[in-house]
Amino acid sequence: DEAEDRERFQQMIIKLGLKQPPNKIVRSTEEALAAAGGLQYPLVVRPSYVLGGRAMEIVYREEELVRYLRDAVQASDDAPALLDHFLNAAIEVDIDAVSDGEEVVIGAIMQHIEQAGVHSGDSACALPPYSLDADVQDEMREQVKQMARALKVKGLMNVQLAWQDGEIYVIEVNPRASRTVPFVSKCIGTSLAKVAARCMAGTTLQEQGFTREIVPPYYSVKEAVMPFNKFPGVDPILGPEMKSTGEVMGTGDTFEQAFAKSQVGASHRAPEKGTAFISVRDVDKPGALKVARALVDQGFDVVATGGTSAAISAAGIEVKQVNKVLEGRPHIVDMIKNNEIDLIINTTEGRRAIEDSASIRSSAESHNVYYTTTLAAAEAIVSAMEQGGDEEVRRLQDLHGRIAV
């Protein structure tokens, strides 16, 4: 029973003195509305026992929660719904660990490039982390080891953590292998699955000679491959429900080099010049100013919708305002269809805003325009542009040879 599992999980979190976002299990719309007030919007809502984030959604107000409970799930004693406060500005990480029942070794810490709220299967991630402070990483390592011992794990364990406002939050703990294991194993040159299987068969980590975390002296970036080009008109926005159908890996001496290669591998080579369109939610506007300035410095022309345009212009950055689709023609989708846009940065939140901007993202996909739906990915690709391309081919055997034994 998931409710019982969740209760045991919460007891462990309390016992270890860790933190998790406020959450509640509900069995009716009335119970959900009562709980939502205490949890505070936005909320991540999902039915119990789902895979791949199926039917998971972020809701920002009461009417959206009512619609979700009416249309997506029918909460009951047999099928409860789960509500979690959504950390809307968090850095999320995946951590794989392996334990023999006594000792615990961290397999890898992977920093998601997209912020929390994007399914881990869809988010690009970097190994090692590219912007997370070393002391935060050390605290995360210690928390994972505590949980592995508390759960008496023998084999693999995957943990998802979030870092926001100076606090570490436990999002999810799975005492099993994760989809990240093949990626991690390629990065560090050691098969975590093999080490874990031997632990489960009774061979200790000490006996296997696997007693410390391997942190490579280079960067690896996993990027998701999306199927949107096969479904014209579908909104390619990323969210808590997994949509990817594969993944690729880029490597480099710097994070920027590895990220740029991952984009090429996923058939999303960023443009080197042209016109960039920027339209972002309010919380992203400060970060969007830095991105806009960097793009202008690299020779791009920048166009933006009303609110974003005003913010960019007020910062002294040259920008041209363009209409949203609902504001009348000519608008941004016209520009995309006329091949006047080369790069799109579009972030949004709230069901209505997402629906209103869907045509921008679907038009970008159908006209093969490079786009991103998160500010973090926009910052990453601009940094990669600034550093320049890296065409060197790196064999895994050569990379693994650089890892100190």
mmCIF file of C-alpha atoms in Angstrom:
data_model
loop_
_atom_site.group_PDB
_atom_site.id
_atom_site.type_symbol
_atom_site.label_atom_id
_atom_site.label_comp_id
_atom_site.label_asym_id
_atom_site.label_seq_id
_atom_site.Cartn_x
_atom_site.Cartn_y
_atom_site.Cartn_z
ATOM 1 C CA ASP A 1 0.000 0.000 0.000
ATOM 2 C CA GLU A 2 1.549 3.290 -1.077
ATOM 3 C CA ALA A 3 0.009 5.217 1.810
ATOM 4 C CA GLU A 4 1.753 2.884 4.266
ATOM 5 C CA ASP A 5 5.025 3.124 2.297
ATOM 6 C CA ARG A 6 4.802 6.911 2.333
ATOM 7 C CA GLU A 7 4.140 6.913 6.072
ATOM 8 C CA ARG A 8 7.222 4.763 6.706
ATOM 9 C CA PHE A 9 9.244 7.055 4.459
ATOM 10 C CA GLN A 10 8.122 10.128 6.391
ATOM 11 C CA GLN A 11 8.984 8.447 9.690
ATOM 12 C CA MET A 12 12.499 7.776 8.384
ATOM 13 C CA ILE A 13 12.876 11.401 7.249
ATOM 14 C CA ILE A 14 11.843 12.641 10.694
ATOM 15 C CA LYS A 15 14.083 10.158 12.514
ATOM 16 C CA LEU A 16 17.125 11.235 10.465
ATOM 17 C CA GLY A 17 16.320 14.931 10.812
ATOM 18 C CA LEU A 18 15.989 15.470 7.075
ATOM 19 C CA LYS A 19 13.538 17.659 5.159
ATOM 20 C CA GLN A 20 10.978 17.060 2.457
ATOM 21 C CA PRO A 21 8.457 19.394 0.793
ATOM 22 C CA PRO A 22 5.138 19.575 2.705
ATOM 23 C CA ASN A 23 2.836 16.851 1.396
ATOM 24 C CA LYS A 24 -0.443 15.063 1.973
ATOM 25 C CA ILE A 25 -2.297 11.940 0.851
ATOM 26 C CA VAL A 26 -5.942 12.707 -0.006
ATOM 27 C CA ARG A 27 -8.926 10.510 -0.866
ATOM 28 C CA SER A 28 -11.508 13.052 -2.036
ATOM 29 C CA THR A 29 -11.787 16.484 -3.624
ATOM 30 C CA GLU A 30 -12.947 17.955 -0.323
ATOM 31 C CA GLU A 31 -9.954 16.503 1.501
ATOM 32 C CA ALA A 32 -7.621 17.792 -1.217
ATOM 33 C CA LEU A 33 -8.975 21.351 -1.045
ATOM 34 C CA ALA A 34 -8.633 21.360 2.725
ATOM 35 C CA ALA A 35 -5.046 20.096 2.515
ATOM 36 C CA ALA A 36 -4.021 22.503 -0.255
ATOM 37 C CA GLY A 37 -4.412 25.543 1.971
ATOM 38 C CA GLY A 38 -1.828 24.237 4.397
ATOM 39 C CA LEU A 39 0.594 23.020 1.725
ATOM 40 C CA GLN A 40 0.426 26.242 -0.319
ATOM 41 C CA TYR A 41 0.306 26.475 -4.102
ATOM 42 C CA PRO A 42 1.830 25.542 -6.488
ATOM 43 C CA LEU A 43 1.323 21.823 -5.908
ATOM 44 C CA VAL A 44 2.542 18.695 -7.641
ATOM 45 C CA VAL A 45 -0.420 16.303 -7.820
ATOM 46 C CA ARG A 46 -0.470 12.701 -8.965
ATOM 47 C CA PRO A 47 -2.374 9.469 -8.487
ATOM 48 C CA SER A 48 -0.779 6.754 -6.377
ATOM 49 C CA TYR A 49 1.316 4.090 -8.089
ATOM 50 C CA VAL A 50 2.298 5.660 -11.390
ATOM 51 C CA LEU A 51 5.384 5.228 -13.544
ATOM 52 C CA GLY A 52 7.128 7.819 -15.677
ATOM 53 C CA GLY A 53 5.202 10.654 -14.028
ATOM 54 C CA ARG A 54 2.005 9.484 -15.716
ATOM 55 C CA ALA A 55 -0.905 11.838 -14.974
ATOM 56 C CA MET A 56 1.353 13.985 -12.785
ATOM 57 C CA GLU A 57 0.685 17.720 -13.004
ATOM 58 C CA ILE A 58 1.619 21.027 -11.396
ATOM 59 C CA VAL A 59 -1.379 23.130 -10.341
ATOM 60 C CA TYR A 60 -1.187 26.784 -9.363
ATOM 61 C CA ARG A 61 -4.637 27.552 -7.977
ATOM 62 C CA GLU A 62 -7.763 25.932 -6.556
ATOM 63 C CA GLU A 63 -9.734 25.710 -9.799
ATOM 64 C CA GLU A 64 -6.863 23.827 -11.444
ATOM 65 C CA LEU A 65 -6.768 21.350 -8.556
ATOM 66 C CA VAL A 66 -10.536 20.775 -8.824
ATOM 67 C CA ARG A 67 -10.261 20.239 -12.589
ATOM 68 C CA TYR A 68 -7.390 17.769 -12.112
ATOM 69 C CA LEU A 69 -9.264 15.735 -9.506
ATOM 70 C CA ARG A 70 -12.367 15.743 -11.707
ATOM 71 C CA ASP A 71 -10.750 14.931 -15.061
ATOM 72 C CA ALA A 72 -7.456 13.139 -14.363
ATOM 73 C CA VAL A 73 -8.104 11.021 -11.270
ATOM 74 C CA GLN A 74 -10.955 9.958 -9.046
ATOM 75 C CA ALA A 75 -9.425 10.021 -5.577
ATOM 76 C CA SER A 76 -10.798 7.391 -3.187
ATOM 77 C CA ASP A 77 -9.751 5.067 -0.380
ATOM 78 C CA ASP A 78 -8.620 2.539 -2.979
ATOM 79 C CA ALA A 79 -6.849 5.106 -5.177
ATOM 80 C CA PRO A 80 -5.595 8.078 -3.163
ATOM 81 C CA ALA A 81 -4.003 11.152 -4.750
ATOM 82 C CA LEU A 82 -0.738 12.641 -3.569
ATOM 83 C CA LEU A 83 -0.183 16.374 -3.071
ATOM 84 C CA ASP A 84 3.280 17.899 -2.633
ATOM 85 C CA HIS A 85 4.273 21.538 -2.371
ATOM 86 C CA PHE A 86 6.183 22.332 -5.577
ATOM 87 C CA LEU A 87 9.669 23.793 -5.172
ATOM 88 C CA ASN A 88 9.515 26.102 -8.182
ATOM 89 C CA ALA A 89 13.068 27.472 -8.047
ATOM 90 C CA ALA A 90 15.077 24.445 -6.945
ATOM 91 C CA ILE A 91 18.167 22.758 -8.326
ATOM 92 C CA GLU A 92 17.428 19.042 -8.518
ATOM 93 C CA VAL A 93 19.970 16.234 -8.362
ATOM 94 C CA ASP A 94 19.941 12.477 -8.862
ATOM 95 C CA ILE A 95 22.289 10.435 -6.695
ATOM 96 C CA ASP A 96 23.024 6.763 -7.287
ATOM 97 C CA ALA A 97 24.587 4.784 -4.444
ATOM 98 C CA VAL A 98 25.496 1.153 -3.848
ATOM 99 C CA SER A 99 25.551 -0.619 -0.485
ATOM 100 C CA ASP A 100 26.566 -4.047 0.776
ATOM 101 C CA GLY A 101 24.374 -3.681 3.849
ATOM 102 C CA GLU A 102 27.155 -2.103 5.890
ATOM 103 C CA GLU A 103 29.232 0.240 3.747
ATOM 104 C CA VAL A 104 27.734 2.747 1.285
ATOM 105 C CA VAL A 105 29.566 4.224 -1.719
ATOM 106 C CA ILE A 106 28.193 7.082 -3.803
ATOM 107 C CA GLY A 107 28.118 6.093 -7.463
ATOM 108 C CA ALA A 108 27.569 9.630 -8.762
ATOM 109 C CA ILE A 109 25.899 12.972 -8.166
ATOM 110 C CA MET A 110 24.118 14.238 -11.263
ATOM 111 C CA GLN A 111 22.899 17.829 -11.380
ATOM 112 C CA HIS A 112 19.772 18.393 -13.441
ATOM 113 C CA ILE A 113 20.100 21.280 -15.868
ATOM 114 C CA GLU A 114 16.356 21.891 -15.947
ATOM 115 C CA GLN A 115 14.898 23.049 -12.647
ATOM 116 C CA ALA A 116 12.743 20.869 -10.411
ATOM 117 C CA GLY A 117 9.357 20.079 -11.936
ATOM 118 C CA VAL A 118 10.739 18.541 -15.123
ATOM 119 C CA HIS A 119 10.669 14.730 -14.983
ATOM 120 C CA SER A 120 14.147 13.330 -14.332
ATOM 121 C CA GLY A 121 13.856 11.211 -17.488
ATOM 122 C CA ASP A 122 13.369 14.368 -19.579
ATOM 123 C CA SER A 123 15.853 16.646 -17.854
ATOM 124 C CA ALA A 124 19.410 16.990 -19.092
ATOM 125 C CA CYS A 125 21.921 16.322 -16.327
ATOM 126 C CA ALA A 126 25.632 16.829 -15.719
ATOM 127 C CA LEU A 127 28.159 14.589 -14.002
ATOM 128 C CA PRO A 128 29.899 15.928 -11.980
ATOM 129 C CA PRO A 129 27.634 18.842 -10.918
ATOM 130 C CA TYR A 130 28.531 22.072 -12.695
ATOM 131 C CA SER A 131 27.256 24.788 -10.323
ATOM 132 C CA LEU A 132 26.421 23.139 -6.995
ATOM 133 C CA ASP A 133 28.746 24.133 -4.160
ATOM 134 C CA ALA A 134 31.084 21.430 -2.838
ATOM 135 C CA ASP A 135 29.774 21.716 0.723
ATOM 136 C CA VAL A 136 26.197 21.183 -0.490
ATOM 137 C CA GLN A 137 27.319 18.095 -2.395
ATOM 138 C CA ASP A 138 29.055 16.744 0.716
ATOM 139 C CA GLU A 139 25.892 17.195 2.778
ATOM 140 C CA MET A 140 23.872 15.431 0.098
ATOM 141 C CA ARG A 141 26.327 12.516 0.133
ATOM 142 C CA GLU A 142 25.947 12.185 3.898
ATOM 143 C CA GLN A 143 22.148 12.267 3.737
ATOM 144 C CA VAL A 144 22.082 9.541 1.065
ATOM 145 C CA LYS A 145 24.377 7.323 3.128
ATOM 146 C CA GLN A 146 22.172 7.809 6.193
ATOM 147 C CA MET A 147 19.075 6.793 4.241
ATOM 148 C CA ALA A 148 20.770 3.757 2.687
ATOM 149 C CA ARG A 149 21.731 2.484 6.144
ATOM 150 C CA ALA A 150 18.308 3.257 7.605
ATOM 151 C CA LEU A 151 16.617 1.326 4.782
ATOM 152 C CA LYS A 152 19.147 -1.533 5.058
ATOM 153 C CA VAL A 153 19.799 -1.372 1.315
ATOM 154 C CA LYS A 154 21.871 -4.149 -0.212
ATOM 155 C CA GLY A 155 22.479 -3.272 -3.844
ATOM 156 C CA LEU A 156 21.602 -0.073 -5.704
ATOM 157 C CA MET A 157 19.657 2.955 -4.479
ATOM 158 C CA ASN A 158 18.586 6.117 -6.311
ATOM 159 C CA VAL A 159 17.736 9.349 -4.496
ATOM 160 C CA GLN A 160 16.354 12.602 -5.880
ATOM 161 C CA LEU A 161 17.129 15.709 -3.851
ATOM 162 C CA ALA A 162 16.379 19.402 -4.354
ATOM 163 C CA TRP A 163 18.366 22.441 -3.223
ATOM 164 C CA GLN A 164 16.406 25.653 -2.665
ATOM 165 C CA ASP A 165 16.864 28.657 -0.377
ATOM 166 C CA GLY A 166 19.818 27.083 1.396
ATOM 167 C CA GLU A 167 17.990 23.851 2.241
ATOM 168 C CA ILE A 168 18.209 20.260 0.978
ATOM 169 C CA TYR A 169 14.873 18.515 0.413
ATOM 170 C CA VAL A 170 14.357 14.800 -0.135
ATOM 171 C CA ILE A 171 12.064 14.353 -3.134
ATOM 172 C CA GLU A 172 12.175 10.612 -3.734
ATOM 173 C CA VAL A 173 14.063 7.536 -2.507
ATOM 174 C CA ASN A 174 14.074 4.263 -4.462
ATOM 175 C CA PRO A 175 15.990 1.251 -3.064
ATOM 176 C CA ARG A 176 16.552 -0.126 -6.563
ATOM 177 C CA ALA A 177 18.379 0.606 -9.809
ATOM 178 C CA SER A 178 17.397 3.703 -11.772
ATOM 179 C CA ARG A 179 17.486 4.594 -15.468
ATOM 180 C CA THR A 180 20.575 6.662 -14.620
ATOM 181 C CA VAL A 181 22.766 3.606 -13.906
ATOM 182 C CA PRO A 182 23.937 2.947 -17.519
ATOM 183 C CA PHE A 183 24.827 6.642 -17.959
ATOM 184 C CA VAL A 184 26.723 6.784 -14.672
ATOM 185 C CA SER A 185 28.601 3.569 -15.424
ATOM 186 C CA LYS A 186 29.796 4.946 -18.780
ATOM 187 C CA CYS A 187 30.903 8.169 -17.083
ATOM 188 C CA ILE A 188 32.924 6.606 -14.259
ATOM 189 C CA GLY A 189 34.229 3.518 -16.060
ATOM 190 C CA THR A 190 32.754 1.060 -13.544
ATOM 191 C CA SER A 191 29.594 -1.030 -13.923
ATOM 192 C CA LEU A 192 27.438 -0.126 -10.935
ATOM 193 C CA ALA A 193 25.000 -2.905 -11.835
ATOM 194 C CA LYS A 194 27.786 -5.491 -11.603
ATOM 195 C CA VAL A 195 29.022 -4.124 -8.269
ATOM 196 C CA ALA A 196 25.470 -4.078 -6.892
ATOM 197 C CA ALA A 197 24.697 -7.619 -8.075
ATOM 198 C CA ARG A 198 27.787 -8.921 -6.297
ATOM 199 C CA CYS A 199 26.746 -7.086 -3.122
ATOM 200 C CA MET A 200 23.335 -8.763 -3.309
ATOM 201 C CA ALA A 201 25.110 -12.122 -3.695
ATOM 202 C CA GLY A 202 27.136 -11.508 -0.512
ATOM 203 C CA THR A 203 30.411 -9.974 -1.758
ATOM 204 C CA THR A 204 31.257 -6.817 0.181
ATOM 205 C CA LEU A 205 32.331 -3.549 -1.381
ATOM 206 C CA GLN A 206 35.700 -3.946 0.338
ATOM 207 C CA GLU A 207 36.189 -7.362 -1.227
ATOM 208 C CA GLN A 208 35.342 -5.889 -4.644
ATOM 209 C CA GLY A 209 37.761 -3.000 -4.215
ATOM 210 C CA PHE A 210 34.965 -0.465 -4.737
ATOM 211 C CA THR A 211 35.306 1.677 -1.629
ATOM 212 C CA ARG A 212 35.184 5.290 -2.801
ATOM 213 C CA GLU A 213 33.234 7.555 -5.114
ATOM 214 C CA ILE A 214 34.727 8.062 -8.566
ATOM 215 C CA VAL A 215 34.591 11.711 -9.672
ATOM 216 C CA PRO A 216 35.802 11.952 -13.294
ATOM 217 C CA PRO A 217 38.238 14.744 -14.305
ATOM 218 C CA TYR A 218 35.922 15.629 -17.212
ATOM 219 C CA TYR A 219 32.229 16.410 -17.689
ATOM 220 C CA SER A 220 29.496 14.221 -19.118
ATOM 221 C CA VAL A 221 26.033 15.513 -20.001
ATOM 222 C CA LYS A 222 22.999 13.332 -20.611
ATOM 223 C CA GLU A 223 20.361 14.866 -22.879
ATOM 224 C CA ALA A 224 16.915 13.439 -23.508
ATOM 225 C CA VAL A 225 15.718 12.681 -27.028
ATOM 226 C CA MET A 226 12.120 13.723 -27.597
ATOM 227 C CA PRO A 227 9.636 12.292 -30.148
ATOM 228 C CA PHE A 228 7.883 15.589 -30.939
ATOM 229 C CA ASN A 229 8.971 15.693 -34.598
ATOM 230 C CA LYS A 230 6.782 12.631 -35.167
ATOM 231 C CA PHE A 231 3.697 14.360 -33.719
ATOM 232 C CA PRO A 232 3.148 17.707 -35.468
ATOM 233 C CA GLY A 233 1.197 20.235 -33.427
ATOM 234 C CA VAL A 234 1.937 18.617 -30.048
ATOM 235 C CA ASP A 235 3.141 21.044 -27.368
ATOM 236 C CA PRO A 236 6.753 20.053 -26.556
ATOM 237 C CA ILE A 237 6.840 21.794 -23.162
ATOM 238 C CA LEU A 238 8.611 19.784 -20.457
ATOM 239 C CA GLY A 239 6.882 18.952 -17.193
ATOM 240 C CA PRO A 240 6.468 16.249 -14.551
ATOM 241 C CA GLU A 241 5.082 13.675 -16.992
ATOM 242 C CA MET A 242 7.891 11.877 -18.846
ATOM 243 C CA LYS A 243 7.869 12.312 -22.642
ATOM 244 C CA SER A 244 11.353 11.320 -23.831
ATOM 245 C CA THR A 245 12.020 8.154 -25.827
ATOM 246 C CA GLY A 246 15.787 7.973 -25.523
ATOM 247 C CA GLU A 247 18.939 9.798 -24.477
ATOM 248 C CA VAL A 248 22.397 10.767 -25.699
ATOM 249 C CA MET A 249 25.658 11.631 -23.947
ATOM 250 C CA GLY A 250 28.164 14.394 -24.593
ATOM 251 C CA THR A 251 31.608 14.692 -22.980
ATOM 252 C CA GLY A 252 34.119 17.519 -22.665
ATOM 253 C CA ASP A 253 36.817 19.049 -20.507
ATOM 254 C CA THR A 254 34.267 21.682 -19.425
ATOM 255 C CA PHE A 255 30.562 21.536 -18.738
ATOM 256 C CA GLU A 256 29.903 23.869 -21.659
ATOM 257 C CA GLN A 257 31.734 21.628 -24.121
ATOM 258 C CA ALA A 258 29.878 18.549 -22.901
ATOM 259 C CA PHE A 259 26.503 20.305 -23.010
ATOM 260 C CA ALA A 260 27.069 21.561 -26.560
ATOM 261 C CA LYS A 261 27.971 18.047 -27.716
ATOM 262 C CA SER A 262 24.875 16.606 -26.059
ATOM 263 C CA GLN A 263 22.712 19.021 -28.042
ATOM 264 C CA VAL A 264 24.345 17.956 -31.309
ATOM 265 C CA GLY A 265 23.828 14.309 -30.340
ATOM 266 C CA ALA A 266 20.141 14.988 -29.759
ATOM 267 C CA SER A 267 19.917 16.684 -33.195
ATOM 268 C CA HIS A 268 19.473 20.136 -31.660
ATOM 269 C CA ARG A 269 22.526 22.089 -32.776
ATOM 270 C CA ALA A 270 22.192 25.665 -31.532
ATOM 271 C CA PRO A 271 22.546 28.535 -34.039
ATOM 272 C CA GLU A 272 25.645 30.732 -33.992
ATOM 273 C CA LYS A 273 23.859 33.907 -35.117
ATOM 274 C CA GLY A 274 20.455 35.263 -36.112
ATOM 275 C CA THR A 275 17.398 36.390 -34.172
ATOM 276 C CA ALA A 276 16.518 35.140 -30.701
ATOM 277 C CA PHE A 277 12.986 35.292 -29.307
ATOM 278 C CA ILE A 278 12.602 35.531 -25.513
ATOM 279 C CA SER A 279 9.360 35.257 -23.541
ATOM 280 C CA VAL A 280 9.605 34.188 -19.909
ATOM 281 C CA ARG A 281 7.542 33.975 -16.740
ATOM 282 C CA ASP A 282 8.025 36.736 -14.146
ATOM 283 C CA VAL A 283 10.288 34.711 -11.845
ATOM 284 C CA ASP A 284 12.697 34.136 -14.763
ATOM 285 C CA LYS A 285 12.975 37.757 -15.897
ATOM 286 C CA PRO A 286 16.161 38.601 -13.894
ATOM 287 C CA GLY A 287 17.930 35.583 -15.376
ATOM 288 C CA ALA A 288 16.563 36.345 -18.838
ATOM 289 C CA LEU A 289 18.304 39.730 -18.768
ATOM 290 C CA LYS A 290 21.699 38.023 -18.459
ATOM 291 C CA VAL A 291 20.812 35.644 -21.288
ATOM 292 C CA ALA A 292 19.629 38.501 -23.518
ATOM 293 C CA ARG A 293 22.782 40.518 -22.888
ATOM 294 C CA ALA A 294 24.978 37.514 -23.693
ATOM 295 C CA LEU A 295 23.067 36.893 -26.923
ATOM 296 C CA VAL A 296 23.424 40.514 -28.027
ATOM 297 C CA ASP A 297 27.151 40.396 -27.226
ATOM 298 C CA GLN A 298 27.407 37.385 -29.548
ATOM 299 C CA GLY A 299 25.742 39.262 -32.394
ATOM 300 C CA PHE A 300 22.137 38.073 -32.051
ATOM 301 C CA ASP A 301 19.140 40.346 -32.545
ATOM 302 C CA VAL A 302 16.614 39.930 -29.727
ATOM 303 C CA VAL A 303 12.826 40.120 -29.957
ATOM 304 C CA ALA A 304 10.456 39.603 -27.038
ATOM 305 C CA THR A 305 6.818 39.829 -26.002
ATOM 306 C CA GLY A 306 5.505 42.789 -23.994
ATOM 307 C CA GLY A 307 6.493 42.107 -20.373
ATOM 308 C CA THR A 308 9.805 40.463 -21.207
ATOM 309 C CA SER A 309 10.596 43.164 -23.772
ATOM 310 C CA ALA A 310 9.967 45.904 -21.206
ATOM 311 C CA ALA A 311 12.285 44.243 -18.678
ATOM 312 C CA ILE A 312 15.061 43.759 -21.252
ATOM 313 C CA SER A 313 14.740 47.315 -22.557
ATOM 314 C CA ALA A 314 14.792 48.757 -19.022
ATOM 315 C CA ALA A 315 18.147 47.029 -18.512
ATOM 316 C CA GLY A 316 19.571 48.948 -21.462
ATOM 317 C CA ILE A 317 19.617 45.974 -23.834
ATOM 318 C CA GLU A 318 18.473 46.459 -27.415
ATOM 319 C CA VAL A 319 15.252 44.530 -28.071
ATOM 320 C CA LYS A 320 12.316 44.646 -30.482
ATOM 321 C CA GLN A 321 8.807 43.929 -29.193
ATOM 322 C CA VAL A 322 6.645 41.366 -30.975
ATOM 323 C CA ASN A 323 2.973 40.455 -30.446
ATOM 324 C CA LYS A 324 1.801 37.367 -28.650
ATOM 325 C CA VAL A 325 -0.537 35.243 -30.761
ATOM 326 C CA LEU A 326 -3.607 36.554 -28.918
ATOM 327 C CA GLU A 327 -2.541 40.180 -29.463
ATOM 328 C CA GLY A 328 -3.046 40.091 -33.231
ATOM 329 C CA ARG A 329 -0.943 39.785 -36.368
ATOM 330 C CA PRO A 330 1.848 39.939 -37.205
ATOM 331 C CA HIS A 331 2.813 37.881 -34.159
ATOM 332 C CA ILE A 332 5.605 35.574 -33.058
ATOM 333 C CA VAL A 333 4.225 32.449 -34.756
ATOM 334 C CA ASP A 334 4.140 34.372 -38.056
ATOM 335 C CA MET A 335 7.825 35.170 -37.592
ATOM 336 C CA ILE A 336 8.629 31.519 -36.894
ATOM 337 C CA LYS A 337 6.749 30.361 -39.999
ATOM 338 C CA ASN A 338 8.534 33.026 -42.071
ATOM 339 C CA ASN A 339 11.925 31.673 -40.905
ATOM 340 C CA GLU A 340 12.719 34.924 -39.096
ATOM 341 C CA ILE A 341 13.516 33.282 -35.736
ATOM 342 C CA ASP A 342 16.615 31.169 -35.073
ATOM 343 C CA LEU A 343 16.474 30.602 -31.290
ATOM 344 C CA ILE A 344 13.543 30.518 -28.846
ATOM 345 C CA ILE A 345 13.603 30.817 -25.054
ATOM 346 C CA ASN A 346 10.088 30.363 -23.723
ATOM 347 C CA THR A 347 9.229 29.655 -20.087
ATOM 348 C CA THR A 348 5.757 29.792 -18.621
ATOM 349 C CA GLU A 349 3.636 28.552 -15.745
ATOM 350 C CA GLY A 350 -0.050 28.098 -15.060
ATOM 351 C CA ARG A 351 -2.413 26.111 -17.247
ATOM 352 C CA ARG A 352 -3.846 29.107 -19.100
ATOM 353 C CA ALA A 353 -0.443 30.629 -19.888
ATOM 354 C CA ILE A 354 0.879 27.266 -21.078
ATOM 355 C CA GLU A 355 -2.100 26.802 -23.406
ATOM 356 C CA ASP A 356 -1.766 30.367 -24.771
ATOM 357 C CA SER A 357 1.901 29.849 -25.679
ATOM 358 C CA ALA A 358 1.620 26.266 -26.992
ATOM 359 C CA SER A 359 1.574 27.363 -30.633
ATOM 360 C CA ILE A 360 4.982 29.018 -30.219
ATOM 361 C CA ARG A 361 6.622 25.798 -29.078
ATOM 362 C CA SER A 362 4.845 23.525 -31.573
ATOM 363 C CA SER A 363 5.720 25.902 -34.436
ATOM 364 C CA ALA A 364 9.356 25.894 -33.330
ATOM 365 C CA GLU A 365 9.399 22.104 -33.409
ATOM 366 C CA SER A 366 7.761 21.850 -36.839
ATOM 367 C CA HIS A 367 10.089 24.503 -38.345
ATOM 368 C CA ASN A 368 13.231 23.040 -36.750
ATOM 369 C CA VAL A 369 13.998 26.122 -34.642
ATOM 370 C CA TYR A 370 16.225 25.557 -31.606
ATOM 371 C CA TYR A 371 14.185 26.207 -28.467
ATOM 372 C CA THR A 372 14.262 25.685 -24.740
ATOM 373 C CA THR A 373 11.390 25.796 -22.264
ATOM 374 C CA THR A 374 13.501 26.360 -19.135
ATOM 375 C CA LEU A 375 15.754 29.260 -18.146
ATOM 376 C CA ALA A 376 18.442 26.919 -16.811
ATOM 377 C CA ALA A 377 18.829 25.258 -20.222
ATOM 378 C CA ALA A 378 18.902 28.691 -21.871
ATOM 379 C CA GLU A 379 21.745 29.744 -19.579
ATOM 380 C CA ALA A 380 23.597 26.517 -20.387
ATOM 381 C CA ILE A 381 23.337 26.870 -24.156
ATOM 382 C CA VAL A 382 24.368 30.541 -24.071
ATOM 383 C CA SER A 383 27.418 29.626 -21.980
ATOM 384 C CA ALA A 384 28.242 26.901 -24.509
ATOM 385 C CA MET A 385 27.954 29.443 -27.340
ATOM 386 C CA GLU A 386 30.308 31.832 -25.533
ATOM 387 C CA GLN A 387 32.959 29.139 -25.051
ATOM 388 C CA GLY A 388 32.812 27.881 -28.627
ATOM 389 C CA GLY A 389 32.436 24.437 -30.108
ATOM 390 C CA ASP A 390 34.499 21.343 -29.364
ATOM 391 C CA GLU A 391 34.705 18.840 -32.211
ATOM 392 C CA GLU A 392 37.172 16.438 -30.559
ATOM 393 C CA VAL A 393 36.081 12.800 -30.538
ATOM 394 C CA ARG A 394 36.640 11.152 -27.173
ATOM 395 C CA ARG A 395 36.670 7.373 -26.811
ATOM 396 C CA LEU A 396 35.293 6.063 -23.537
ATOM 397 C CA GLN A 397 38.443 3.967 -23.077
ATOM 398 C CA ASP A 398 40.595 7.102 -23.260
ATOM 399 C CA LEU A 399 38.338 8.996 -20.859
ATOM 400 C CA HIS A 400 38.331 6.142 -18.358
ATOM 401 C CA GLY A 401 42.130 6.054 -18.560
ATOM 402 C CA ARG A 402 42.189 9.577 -17.106
ATOM 403 C CA ILE A 403 40.426 8.457 -13.934
ATOM 404 C CA ALA A 404 42.843 8.042 -11.042
ATOM 405 C CA VAL A 405 42.721 4.521 -9.584
#
